[in-house]
């Protein structure tokens, strides 16, 4: 199979500086606000240990094969997300490419708003300190999540994302991930040690992560939360990793790389939960978080930390700085989807494409910046249902539409049949039915929550 290479006006085609660079960038895409804020928010909606268990099962049995398929599709075609499905499966797969473009653009439009909140909270913790009580925290959150502050945070975060993407794969995205990911991991380890010294650590885990209620395994809201969290956190299903894999050299061992990304992402999600829940439980804020909304963590965490004085403030600074680094390495992967697609399709230069898209997404994100209700709906649609459909499309394309491509690419890069066969089997027989169930339950649950 000869590969196409996404070009930029006569310059040599781009590629990663090293295999490690790709893995770091892909982990950077996976580890994001979804791990820090999404995991805590969804885990505290009542599912408890059943949610955690379902989430882990979906990650391992469903998302991992889909992630491998996504990487194979990118590497074997050399095309960006818009054209890769057509190249692999023919004309009738064209809508899948458009779905990727729409989903990545839609997700980034509100993700940048969340980044803005994160950055604003960081600055506040640095410059002014933390809100003294719950009421002050609520007032502060209301001020950053609406009006001029929210719009400004959204625009600045998007611009920063644009700077990295415009600088290219090696000079922008890989460079950022190389220092960002190790730093993030160190900061998280530090926070974890600190959290283990809090008085209510065990109670925090018991309340949110370990409370077992078998009936929750069949609860539609828990199932939707687990599917959404798994796909969103790994960041598979809409071509972000596909876009990265298109710049990959032929030889790297994709299954192993995918496993590293999944392990890293899951570890960070669990570690972050181990930091946030003790804080929340230690300071008697449990009720605020159960049945939480997107804003809860931004209210509960600073309030809890404020009661610790200066050390709490320091922890808040580290936590929100870490969250911002995690967010930007994810946002760049989302922006790379439409950017590489338009470069690929129209032959535009990287710079021009990036900034045009930043402009478009800035406008699309305004409603989310101005109204948290809109942001929540965007998340439920693009970061939930559309994302999961994209994952289904991927499994069907490589499992059934072009299985020969899947086998050939992995074999050529040295993966043994003992590994490739079970992966293909999962992609054909496990992922599609499981995702279909998850999708149907999610759509029904979403419709119920909107009508109720
Ligand atoms: N995974 C990231 C997070 O957890 C967000 C993200 C990056 C994403 N790329 C994605 C989500 C692609 C869905 C699809 O915050």
CSV table of C-alpha atoms and ligand atoms in Angstrom, one decimal:
chain,number,residue,atom,x,y,z
A,1,UNK,CA,0.0,0.0,0.0
A,2,UNK,CA,1.5,3.3,-0.9
A,3,UNK,CA,0.8,6.1,1.4
A,4,UNK,CA,-0.2,9.7,0.8
A,5,UNK,CA,1.5,12.4,2.8
A,6,UNK,CA,-0.3,15.6,4.0
A,7,UNK,CA,1.7,18.4,2.5
A,8,UNK,CA,2.2,22.1,3.1
A,9,UNK,CA,3.0,24.1,-0.1
A,10,UNK,CA,6.1,22.4,-1.4
A,11,UNK,CA,7.6,21.8,2.1
A,12,UNK,CA,8.7,18.3,2.9
A,13,UNK,CA,5.9,16.3,4.5
A,14,UNK,CA,5.7,16.5,8.3
A,15,UNK,CA,6.4,13.6,10.7
A,16,UNK,CA,7.1,13.0,14.3
A,17,UNK,CA,10.7,13.4,15.6
A,18,UNK,CA,10.6,10.1,17.3
A,19,UNK,CA,8.3,7.2,18.3
A,20,UNK,CA,8.3,8.6,21.9
A,21,UNK,CA,7.3,12.0,20.6
A,22,UNK,CA,4.2,10.4,19.0
A,23,UNK,CA,3.3,8.5,22.2
A,24,UNK,CA,3.7,11.6,24.3
A,25,UNK,CA,1.6,13.6,22.0
A,26,UNK,CA,-1.1,10.9,21.8
A,27,UNK,CA,-1.1,10.7,25.6
A,28,UNK,CA,-1.3,14.4,25.8
A,29,UNK,CA,-4.4,14.3,23.6
A,30,UNK,CA,-5.9,11.6,25.9
A,31,UNK,CA,-5.1,13.2,29.2
A,32,UNK,CA,-7.1,16.4,29.6
A,33,UNK,CA,-9.9,18.0,31.4
A,34,UNK,CA,-11.9,14.8,30.8
A,35,UNK,CA,-9.6,13.0,33.3
A,36,UNK,CA,-9.5,15.8,35.8
A,37,UNK,CA,-12.9,17.4,35.6
A,38,UNK,CA,-15.0,14.8,33.7
A,39,UNK,CA,-14.0,11.8,35.7
A,40,UNK,CA,-14.8,13.5,39.0
A,41,UNK,CA,-18.0,14.9,37.7
A,42,UNK,CA,-19.3,11.7,36.3
A,43,UNK,CA,-18.1,9.5,39.1
A,44,UNK,CA,-20.0,11.6,41.5
A,45,UNK,CA,-23.3,11.4,39.7
A,46,UNK,CA,-24.3,8.3,41.7
A,47,UNK,CA,-22.9,5.4,39.9
A,48,UNK,CA,-20.1,4.8,42.4
A,49,UNK,CA,-18.0,1.7,41.9
A,50,UNK,CA,-20.4,0.4,39.2
A,51,UNK,CA,-19.5,3.4,37.1
A,52,UNK,CA,-15.8,2.9,37.7
A,53,UNK,CA,-16.1,-0.8,36.8
A,54,UNK,CA,-18.1,-0.2,33.6
A,55,UNK,CA,-15.8,2.6,32.6
A,56,UNK,CA,-12.7,0.4,33.0
A,57,UNK,CA,-14.3,-2.5,31.1
A,58,UNK,CA,-15.3,-0.2,28.2
A,59,UNK,CA,-11.9,1.3,28.0
A,60,UNK,CA,-10.2,-2.1,27.9
A,61,UNK,CA,-12.5,-4.1,25.7
A,62,UNK,CA,-14.1,-1.5,23.4
A,63,UNK,CA,-11.9,1.6,23.3
A,64,UNK,CA,-8.5,0.0,23.0
A,65,UNK,CA,-9.3,-1.9,19.8
A,66,UNK,CA,-11.0,1.2,18.4
A,67,UNK,CA,-7.9,3.2,19.2
A,68,UNK,CA,-5.7,0.7,17.4
A,69,UNK,CA,-8.0,0.9,14.4
A,70,UNK,CA,-7.9,4.7,14.5
A,71,UNK,CA,-4.1,4.7,14.5
A,72,UNK,CA,-4.0,2.1,11.7
A,73,UNK,CA,-6.4,4.2,9.6
A,74,UNK,CA,-4.2,7.3,10.0
A,75,UNK,CA,-0.9,5.6,9.4
A,76,UNK,CA,-1.9,3.3,6.6
A,77,UNK,CA,-3.6,6.0,4.5
A,78,UNK,CA,-1.3,8.9,5.4
A,79,UNK,CA,-4.5,11.0,5.0
A,80,UNK,CA,-6.1,13.4,7.5
A,81,UNK,CA,-9.5,12.4,9.1
A,82,UNK,CA,-11.7,13.9,6.3
A,83,UNK,CA,-10.2,11.8,3.5
A,84,UNK,CA,-8.8,8.7,5.4
A,85,UNK,CA,-12.2,6.9,5.6
A,86,UNK,CA,-12.8,7.3,1.8
A,87,UNK,CA,-9.3,6.2,1.1
A,88,UNK,CA,-9.7,3.0,3.1
A,89,UNK,CA,-13.2,2.1,2.4
A,90,UNK,CA,-14.4,3.9,-0.7
A,91,UNK,CA,-16.9,6.7,-1.4
A,92,UNK,CA,-19.7,5.5,0.9
A,93,UNK,CA,-17.5,6.1,3.9
A,94,UNK,CA,-17.2,9.8,3.1
A,95,UNK,CA,-19.8,10.9,5.7
A,96,UNK,CA,-17.6,9.5,8.4
A,97,UNK,CA,-14.9,12.0,7.5
A,98,UNK,CA,-17.4,14.8,7.8
A,99,UNK,CA,-18.6,13.5,11.1
A,100,UNK,CA,-15.1,13.7,12.4
A,101,UNK,CA,-14.7,17.2,11.3
A,102,UNK,CA,-18.0,18.3,12.8
A,103,UNK,CA,-17.4,16.5,16.1
A,104,UNK,CA,-13.8,17.8,16.6
A,105,UNK,CA,-14.9,21.3,15.8
A,106,UNK,CA,-18.0,21.1,18.0
A,107,UNK,CA,-16.0,19.7,21.0
A,108,UNK,CA,-13.2,22.2,20.7
A,109,UNK,CA,-15.8,25.1,20.7
A,110,UNK,CA,-16.8,24.4,24.3
A,111,UNK,CA,-13.5,22.7,25.4
A,112,UNK,CA,-11.8,26.1,24.9
A,113,UNK,CA,-14.5,27.7,27.2
A,114,UNK,CA,-13.7,25.1,29.9
A,115,UNK,CA,-10.0,25.9,29.4
A,116,UNK,CA,-10.8,29.5,29.9
A,117,UNK,CA,-12.5,28.8,33.3
A,118,UNK,CA,-9.4,26.7,34.3
A,119,UNK,CA,-7.0,29.5,33.4
A,120,UNK,CA,-9.0,32.1,35.1
A,121,UNK,CA,-9.2,30.1,38.3
A,122,UNK,CA,-5.5,29.5,38.2
A,123,UNK,CA,-4.8,33.3,37.9
A,124,UNK,CA,-7.2,34.0,40.7
A,125,UNK,CA,-5.5,31.4,43.0
A,126,UNK,CA,-2.1,33.0,42.1
A,127,UNK,CA,-3.0,36.6,42.4
A,128,UNK,CA,-5.9,37.0,44.8
A,129,UNK,CA,-6.1,33.7,46.7
A,130,UNK,CA,-9.1,31.4,47.1
A,131,UNK,CA,-12.7,32.1,47.9
A,132,UNK,CA,-13.3,31.9,51.6
A,133,UNK,CA,-16.6,30.0,51.7
A,134,UNK,CA,-19.1,28.3,49.4
A,135,UNK,CA,-21.0,31.5,48.7
A,136,UNK,CA,-17.9,33.4,47.7
A,137,UNK,CA,-16.9,30.4,45.5
A,138,UNK,CA,-20.3,30.4,43.8
A,139,UNK,CA,-20.1,34.1,43.1
A,140,UNK,CA,-16.6,33.7,41.7
A,141,UNK,CA,-17.7,30.8,39.5
A,142,UNK,CA,-20.7,32.7,38.2
A,143,UNK,CA,-18.4,35.6,37.3
A,144,UNK,CA,-15.9,33.5,35.4
A,145,UNK,CA,-18.5,31.3,33.6
A,146,UNK,CA,-20.5,34.1,32.0
A,147,UNK,CA,-20.0,37.4,30.3
A,148,UNK,CA,-16.8,39.1,29.3
A,149,UNK,CA,-14.5,36.9,31.5
A,150,UNK,CA,-15.7,33.7,29.9
A,151,UNK,CA,-15.5,35.0,26.4
A,152,UNK,CA,-12.0,36.3,27.0
A,153,UNK,CA,-10.8,33.1,28.5
A,154,UNK,CA,-12.3,31.2,25.6
A,155,UNK,CA,-10.6,33.4,23.0
A,156,UNK,CA,-7.2,33.4,24.7
A,157,UNK,CA,-7.2,29.6,25.1
A,158,UNK,CA,-8.2,29.1,21.5
A,159,UNK,CA,-5.5,31.5,20.4
A,160,UNK,CA,-2.9,29.6,22.4
A,161,UNK,CA,-4.0,26.4,20.9
A,162,UNK,CA,-3.7,28.0,17.4
A,163,UNK,CA,-0.1,29.1,18.1
A,164,UNK,CA,0.9,25.5,18.9
A,165,UNK,CA,-0.9,23.9,15.9
A,166,UNK,CA,0.4,26.6,13.5
A,167,UNK,CA,3.9,25.8,14.6
A,168,UNK,CA,3.4,22.3,13.2
A,169,UNK,CA,3.7,18.7,14.3
A,170,UNK,CA,7.3,18.6,15.4
A,171,UNK,CA,7.9,22.3,16.3
A,172,UNK,CA,4.6,22.8,18.0
A,173,UNK,CA,2.7,19.7,19.2
A,174,UNK,CA,5.6,17.4,19.8
A,175,UNK,CA,7.6,20.1,21.6
A,176,UNK,CA,4.7,21.0,23.9
A,177,UNK,CA,4.1,17.4,24.8
A,178,UNK,CA,7.7,16.6,25.5
A,179,UNK,CA,7.9,19.0,28.4
A,180,UNK,CA,4.2,19.2,29.3
A,181,UNK,CA,3.5,15.5,29.9
A,182,UNK,CA,6.4,14.7,32.3
A,183,UNK,CA,5.7,17.9,34.2
A,184,UNK,CA,2.0,17.1,34.5
A,185,UNK,CA,2.8,13.7,35.8
A,186,UNK,CA,5.2,15.0,38.4
A,187,UNK,CA,2.7,17.5,39.6
A,188,UNK,CA,0.0,14.9,39.9
A,189,UNK,CA,2.3,12.6,41.9
A,190,UNK,CA,3.0,15.4,44.3
A,191,UNK,CA,-0.7,16.1,44.7
A,192,UNK,CA,-1.4,12.4,45.3
A,193,UNK,CA,1.1,12.2,48.1
A,194,UNK,CA,-0.4,15.3,49.6
A,195,UNK,CA,-4.0,14.0,49.3
A,196,UNK,CA,-3.1,10.8,51.1
A,197,UNK,CA,-2.3,12.9,54.2
A,198,UNK,CA,-5.8,14.4,54.4
A,199,UNK,CA,-8.0,13.2,57.3
A,200,UNK,CA,-11.0,12.0,55.2
A,201,UNK,CA,-9.1,10.3,52.4
A,202,UNK,CA,-10.7,6.9,52.9
A,203,UNK,CA,-14.1,8.4,53.3
A,204,UNK,CA,-13.7,10.2,50.0
A,205,UNK,CA,-12.9,7.1,48.2
A,206,UNK,CA,-15.7,5.2,49.9
A,207,UNK,CA,-18.3,7.7,49.0
A,208,UNK,CA,-17.5,8.2,45.4
A,209,UNK,CA,-15.3,5.5,44.0
A,210,UNK,CA,-15.9,2.4,46.0
A,211,UNK,CA,-19.6,2.4,46.9
A,212,UNK,CA,-21.0,-0.7,45.3
A,213,UNK,CA,-24.6,-1.0,44.1
A,214,UNK,CA,-25.0,-3.7,41.6
A,215,UNK,CA,-28.3,-2.2,40.3
A,216,UNK,CA,-26.3,0.7,39.0
A,217,UNK,CA,-24.8,-1.5,36.4
A,218,UNK,CA,-28.1,-1.4,34.5
A,219,UNK,CA,-28.9,2.2,35.2
A,220,UNK,CA,-29.1,4.1,31.9
A,221,UNK,CA,-27.5,7.2,33.3
A,222,UNK,CA,-24.6,5.2,34.7
A,223,UNK,CA,-24.2,3.4,31.3
A,224,UNK,CA,-24.2,6.7,29.4
A,225,UNK,CA,-21.7,8.3,31.8
A,226,UNK,CA,-19.4,5.3,31.5
A,227,UNK,CA,-19.5,5.2,27.7
A,228,UNK,CA,-19.1,8.9,27.4
A,229,UNK,CA,-16.3,9.1,29.9
A,230,UNK,CA,-14.4,6.2,28.3
A,231,UNK,CA,-14.5,7.6,24.7
A,232,UNK,CA,-14.0,11.2,25.8
A,233,UNK,CA,-11.1,10.5,28.1
A,234,UNK,CA,-9.2,8.3,25.7
A,235,UNK,CA,-10.2,10.7,23.0
A,236,UNK,CA,-10.9,8.1,20.4
A,237,UNK,CA,-13.7,8.0,17.9
A,238,UNK,CA,-13.4,11.3,15.9
A,239,UNK,CA,-10.0,11.2,14.3
A,240,UNK,CA,-7.8,13.1,16.7
A,241,UNK,CA,-5.4,10.2,17.1
A,242,UNK,CA,-5.9,9.3,13.4
A,243,UNK,CA,-4.6,12.8,12.5
A,244,UNK,CA,-1.5,12.2,14.7
A,245,UNK,CA,-1.0,8.7,13.3
A,246,UNK,CA,-0.9,10.1,9.7
A,247,UNK,CA,2.5,11.6,10.5
A,248,UNK,CA,3.8,8.3,11.9
A,249,UNK,CA,6.6,6.3,10.4
A,250,UNK,CA,5.9,2.8,9.1
A,251,UNK,CA,7.6,0.8,11.7
A,252,UNK,CA,6.3,1.7,15.1
A,253,UNK,CA,4.4,-1.0,17.1
A,254,UNK,CA,0.9,0.5,17.1
A,255,UNK,CA,-0.8,-2.0,19.6
A,256,UNK,CA,1.9,-1.3,22.2
A,257,UNK,CA,1.7,2.4,21.7
A,258,UNK,CA,-2.1,2.3,22.0
A,259,UNK,CA,-1.8,0.3,25.2
A,260,UNK,CA,0.6,2.9,26.6
A,261,UNK,CA,-1.8,5.7,25.8
A,262,UNK,CA,-4.7,3.9,27.4
A,263,UNK,CA,-2.7,3.0,30.5
A,264,UNK,CA,-1.4,6.6,30.9
A,265,UNK,CA,-4.9,8.0,30.5
A,266,UNK,CA,-6.6,5.6,32.9
A,267,UNK,CA,-3.9,6.1,35.5
A,268,UNK,CA,-4.2,9.9,35.4
A,269,UNK,CA,-8.0,9.6,35.6
A,270,UNK,CA,-7.9,7.4,38.7
A,271,UNK,CA,-5.1,9.5,40.3
A,272,UNK,CA,-7.0,12.7,39.7
A,273,UNK,CA,-10.0,11.1,41.4
A,274,UNK,CA,-7.8,10.2,44.3
A,275,UNK,CA,-6.9,13.8,44.7
A,276,UNK,CA,-10.3,15.5,44.2
A,277,UNK,CA,-12.5,13.2,46.3
A,278,UNK,CA,-10.5,13.4,49.5
A,279,UNK,CA,-10.4,17.2,49.3
A,280,UNK,CA,-14.2,17.3,48.7
A,281,UNK,CA,-14.9,14.8,51.5
A,282,UNK,CA,-12.4,16.2,54.0
A,283,UNK,CA,-14.1,19.5,53.9
A,284,UNK,CA,-17.7,18.3,54.2
A,285,UNK,CA,-18.5,19.2,50.7
A,286,UNK,CA,-19.9,15.9,49.6
A,287,UNK,CA,-23.4,17.0,49.1
A,288,UNK,CA,-22.3,19.7,46.7
A,289,UNK,CA,-20.7,17.3,44.4
A,290,UNK,CA,-23.2,14.5,44.3
A,291,UNK,CA,-25.6,15.2,41.4
A,292,UNK,CA,-23.0,17.6,40.3
A,293,UNK,CA,-22.9,19.8,37.2
A,294,UNK,CA,-19.9,20.9,35.1
A,295,UNK,CA,-19.2,23.8,37.5
A,296,UNK,CA,-19.2,21.8,40.7
A,297,UNK,CA,-15.5,21.0,40.8
A,298,UNK,CA,-14.6,24.7,40.1
A,299,UNK,CA,-16.6,25.6,43.2
A,300,UNK,CA,-16.0,22.7,45.6
A,301,UNK,CA,-12.2,22.3,45.0
A,302,UNK,CA,-11.1,25.9,45.7
A,303,UNK,CA,-13.5,26.1,48.7
A,304,UNK,CA,-12.1,22.9,50.2
A,305,UNK,CA,-8.5,24.0,49.6
A,306,UNK,CA,-9.1,27.5,51.0
A,307,UNK,CA,-9.7,26.1,54.5
A,308,UNK,CA,-6.1,24.9,54.5
A,309,UNK,CA,-4.6,28.4,54.2
A,310,UNK,CA,-1.4,29.0,52.3
A,311,UNK,CA,-0.6,25.3,51.6
A,312,UNK,CA,-4.1,24.9,50.2
A,313,UNK,CA,-3.6,27.8,47.9
A,314,UNK,CA,-0.3,26.3,46.7
A,315,UNK,CA,-2.1,23.0,46.0
A,316,UNK,CA,-4.8,24.9,44.1
A,317,UNK,CA,-2.2,26.6,41.9
A,318,UNK,CA,-0.5,23.3,41.1
A,319,UNK,CA,-3.8,21.6,40.4
A,320,UNK,CA,-5.1,24.3,38.1
A,321,UNK,CA,-1.8,24.7,36.3
A,322,UNK,CA,-1.7,21.0,35.8
A,323,UNK,CA,-5.2,21.1,34.4
A,324,UNK,CA,-4.3,23.8,32.0
A,325,UNK,CA,-1.3,22.0,30.6
A,326,UNK,CA,-3.5,18.8,30.3
A,327,UNK,CA,-6.1,20.8,28.5
A,328,UNK,CA,-3.9,22.5,25.9
A,329,UNK,CA,-2.2,19.2,24.9
A,330,UNK,CA,-5.7,17.9,24.3
A,331,UNK,CA,-7.1,21.0,22.5
A,332,UNK,CA,-4.3,20.9,20.0
A,333,UNK,CA,-5.3,17.4,19.0
A,334,UNK,CA,-8.9,18.5,18.4
A,335,UNK,CA,-7.8,21.5,16.3
A,336,UNK,CA,-5.4,19.2,14.3
A,337,UNK,CA,-8.5,17.2,13.0
A,338,UNK,CA,-10.0,20.0,10.9
A,339,UNK,CA,-6.6,21.7,10.3
A,340,UNK,CA,-4.9,18.6,8.7
A,341,UNK,CA,-8.2,17.8,6.9
A,342,UNK,CA,-8.4,21.1,5.1
A,343,UNK,CA,-4.7,21.1,4.3
A,344,UNK,CA,-5.1,17.6,2.9
A,345,UNK,CA,-8.3,18.3,1.0
A,346,UNK,CA,-7.6,21.8,-0.3
A,347,UNK,CA,-3.8,22.0,-0.2
A,348,UNK,CA,-3.9,25.1,2.0
A,349,UNK,CA,-0.9,26.0,4.1
A,350,UNK,CA,-0.9,25.0,7.8
A,351,UNK,CA,-0.7,28.6,9.1
A,352,UNK,CA,-3.6,29.9,7.1
A,353,UNK,CA,-5.8,26.8,7.8
A,354,UNK,CA,-5.1,27.0,11.5
A,355,UNK,CA,-6.0,30.6,11.9
A,356,UNK,CA,-9.1,30.4,9.8
A,357,UNK,CA,-10.4,27.6,11.9
A,358,UNK,CA,-9.5,29.3,15.1
A,359,UNK,CA,-11.7,32.2,14.0
A,360,UNK,CA,-14.6,29.9,13.1
A,361,UNK,CA,-14.4,28.0,16.3
A,362,UNK,CA,-14.1,31.2,18.3
A,363,UNK,CA,-17.5,32.2,16.9
A,364,UNK,CA,-19.0,28.8,17.3
A,365,UNK,CA,-18.0,28.7,21.0
A,366,UNK,CA,-19.6,32.1,21.9
A,367,UNK,CA,-23.0,30.6,22.9
A,368,UNK,CA,-21.2,28.1,25.2
A,369,UNK,CA,-19.1,30.9,26.7
A,370,UNK,CA,-22.2,32.9,27.5
A,371,UNK,CA,-24.4,30.2,28.8
A,372,UNK,CA,-23.4,27.2,30.8
A,373,UNK,CA,-26.6,25.4,29.8
A,374,UNK,CA,-25.6,25.6,26.2
A,375,UNK,CA,-22.1,24.2,27.1
A,376,UNK,CA,-23.7,21.2,28.9
A,377,UNK,CA,-25.8,20.4,25.8
A,378,UNK,CA,-22.9,20.8,23.4
A,379,UNK,CA,-21.0,18.3,25.6
A,380,UNK,CA,-23.9,15.9,25.8
A,381,UNK,CA,-24.3,15.9,22.0
A,382,UNK,CA,-20.8,16.3,20.5
A,383,UNK,CA,-18.7,14.9,23.4
A,384,UNK,CA,-21.2,12.1,24.0
A,385,UNK,CA,-23.6,10.8,21.3
A,386,UNK,CA,-21.7,12.0,18.2
A,387,UNK,CA,-18.3,10.9,19.6
A,388,UNK,CA,-19.6,7.4,20.4
A,389,UNK,CA,-21.2,7.2,16.9
A,390,UNK,CA,-17.8,8.1,15.5
A,391,UNK,CA,-16.3,5.2,17.4
A,392,UNK,CA,-18.9,2.8,16.0
A,393,UNK,CA,-18.0,4.0,12.5
A,394,UNK,CA,-14.3,3.3,13.1
A,395,UNK,CA,-15.0,-0.2,14.4
A,396,UNK,CA,-17.2,-1.0,11.4
A,397,UNK,CA,-14.8,0.5,8.8
A,398,UNK,CA,-11.7,-1.4,10.0
A,399,UNK,CA,-13.5,-4.5,11.3
A,400,UNK,CA,-15.8,-5.1,8.4
A,401,UNK,CA,-15.2,-2.6,5.6
A,402,UNK,CA,-11.4,-2.9,5.3
A,403,UNK,CA,-10.1,-5.7,7.6
A,404,UNK,CA,-7.3,-6.5,5.1
A,405,UNK,CA,-5.9,-3.1,5.7
A,406,UNK,CA,-5.9,-3.6,9.4
A,407,UNK,CA,-4.1,-6.9,9.2
A,408,UNK,CA,-1.6,-5.8,6.6
A,409,UNK,CA,-0.6,-2.6,8.3
A,410,UNK,CA,-0.1,-4.3,11.7
A,411,UNK,CA,1.8,-7.3,10.3
A,412,UNK,CA,4.1,-5.1,8.2
A,413,UNK,CA,5.0,-3.2,11.3
A,414,UNK,CA,6.0,-6.4,13.1
A,415,UNK,CA,3.0,-7.2,15.3
A,416,UNK,CA,2.5,-10.9,15.7
A,417,UNK,CA,-0.7,-12.7,14.6
A,418,UNK,CA,-1.2,-13.8,18.2
A,419,UNK,CA,-1.9,-10.1,18.9
A,420,UNK,CA,-3.4,-8.9,15.7
A,421,UNK,CA,-6.0,-11.7,15.4
A,422,UNK,CA,-7.7,-11.1,18.8
A,423,UNK,CA,-7.6,-7.3,18.1
A,424,UNK,CA,-9.5,-7.8,14.8
A,425,UNK,CA,-11.9,-10.2,16.5
A,426,UNK,CA,-12.7,-7.6,19.2
A,427,UNK,CA,-13.1,-5.0,16.5
A,428,UNK,CA,-15.6,-7.1,14.6
A,429,UNK,CA,-17.5,-8.9,17.4
A,430,UNK,CA,-17.1,-6.9,20.6
A,431,UNK,CA,-16.9,-3.2,19.8
A,432,UNK,CA,-19.8,-2.8,17.4
A,433,UNK,CA,-22.5,-4.5,19.5
A,434,UNK,CA,-21.2,-3.0,22.7
A,435,UNK,CA,-21.0,0.5,21.2
A,436,UNK,CA,-24.5,0.1,19.7
A,437,UNK,CA,-26.0,-0.8,23.1
A,438,UNK,CA,-24.1,2.2,24.6
A,439,UNK,CA,-25.3,4.5,21.9
A,440,UNK,CA,-29.0,3.5,22.1
A,441,UNK,CA,-29.0,3.7,25.9
A,442,UNK,CA,-27.2,7.1,25.7
A,443,UNK,CA,-29.6,8.6,23.2
A,444,UNK,CA,-32.6,7.4,25.2
A,445,UNK,CA,-31.2,8.7,28.5
A,446,UNK,CA,-30.3,12.0,26.9
A,447,UNK,CA,-33.8,12.4,25.5
A,448,UNK,CA,-35.2,11.6,28.9
A,449,UNK,CA,-33.0,14.1,30.6
A,450,UNK,CA,-33.9,16.8,28.2
A,451,UNK,CA,-37.6,16.2,28.4
A,452,UNK,CA,-37.7,15.8,32.1
B,1,LIG,N1,-9.3,13.3,25.9
B,1,LIG,C1,-9.3,14.7,26.2
B,1,LIG,C2,-9.7,14.8,27.6
B,1,LIG,O1,-9.8,13.9,28.3
B,1,LIG,C3,-10.1,15.5,25.2
B,1,LIG,C4,-9.9,15.1,23.8
B,1,LIG,C5,-8.8,15.2,23.1
B,1,LIG,C6,-10.9,14.4,23.0
B,1,LIG,N2,-9.0,14.7,21.9
B,1,LIG,C7,-10.3,14.2,21.8
B,1,LIG,C8,-12.2,14.0,23.3
B,1,LIG,C9,-11.0,13.5,20.8
B,1,LIG,C10,-12.9,13.4,22.3
B,1,LIG,C11,-12.3,13.1,21.1
B,1,LIG,O2,-10.0,15.9,28.1
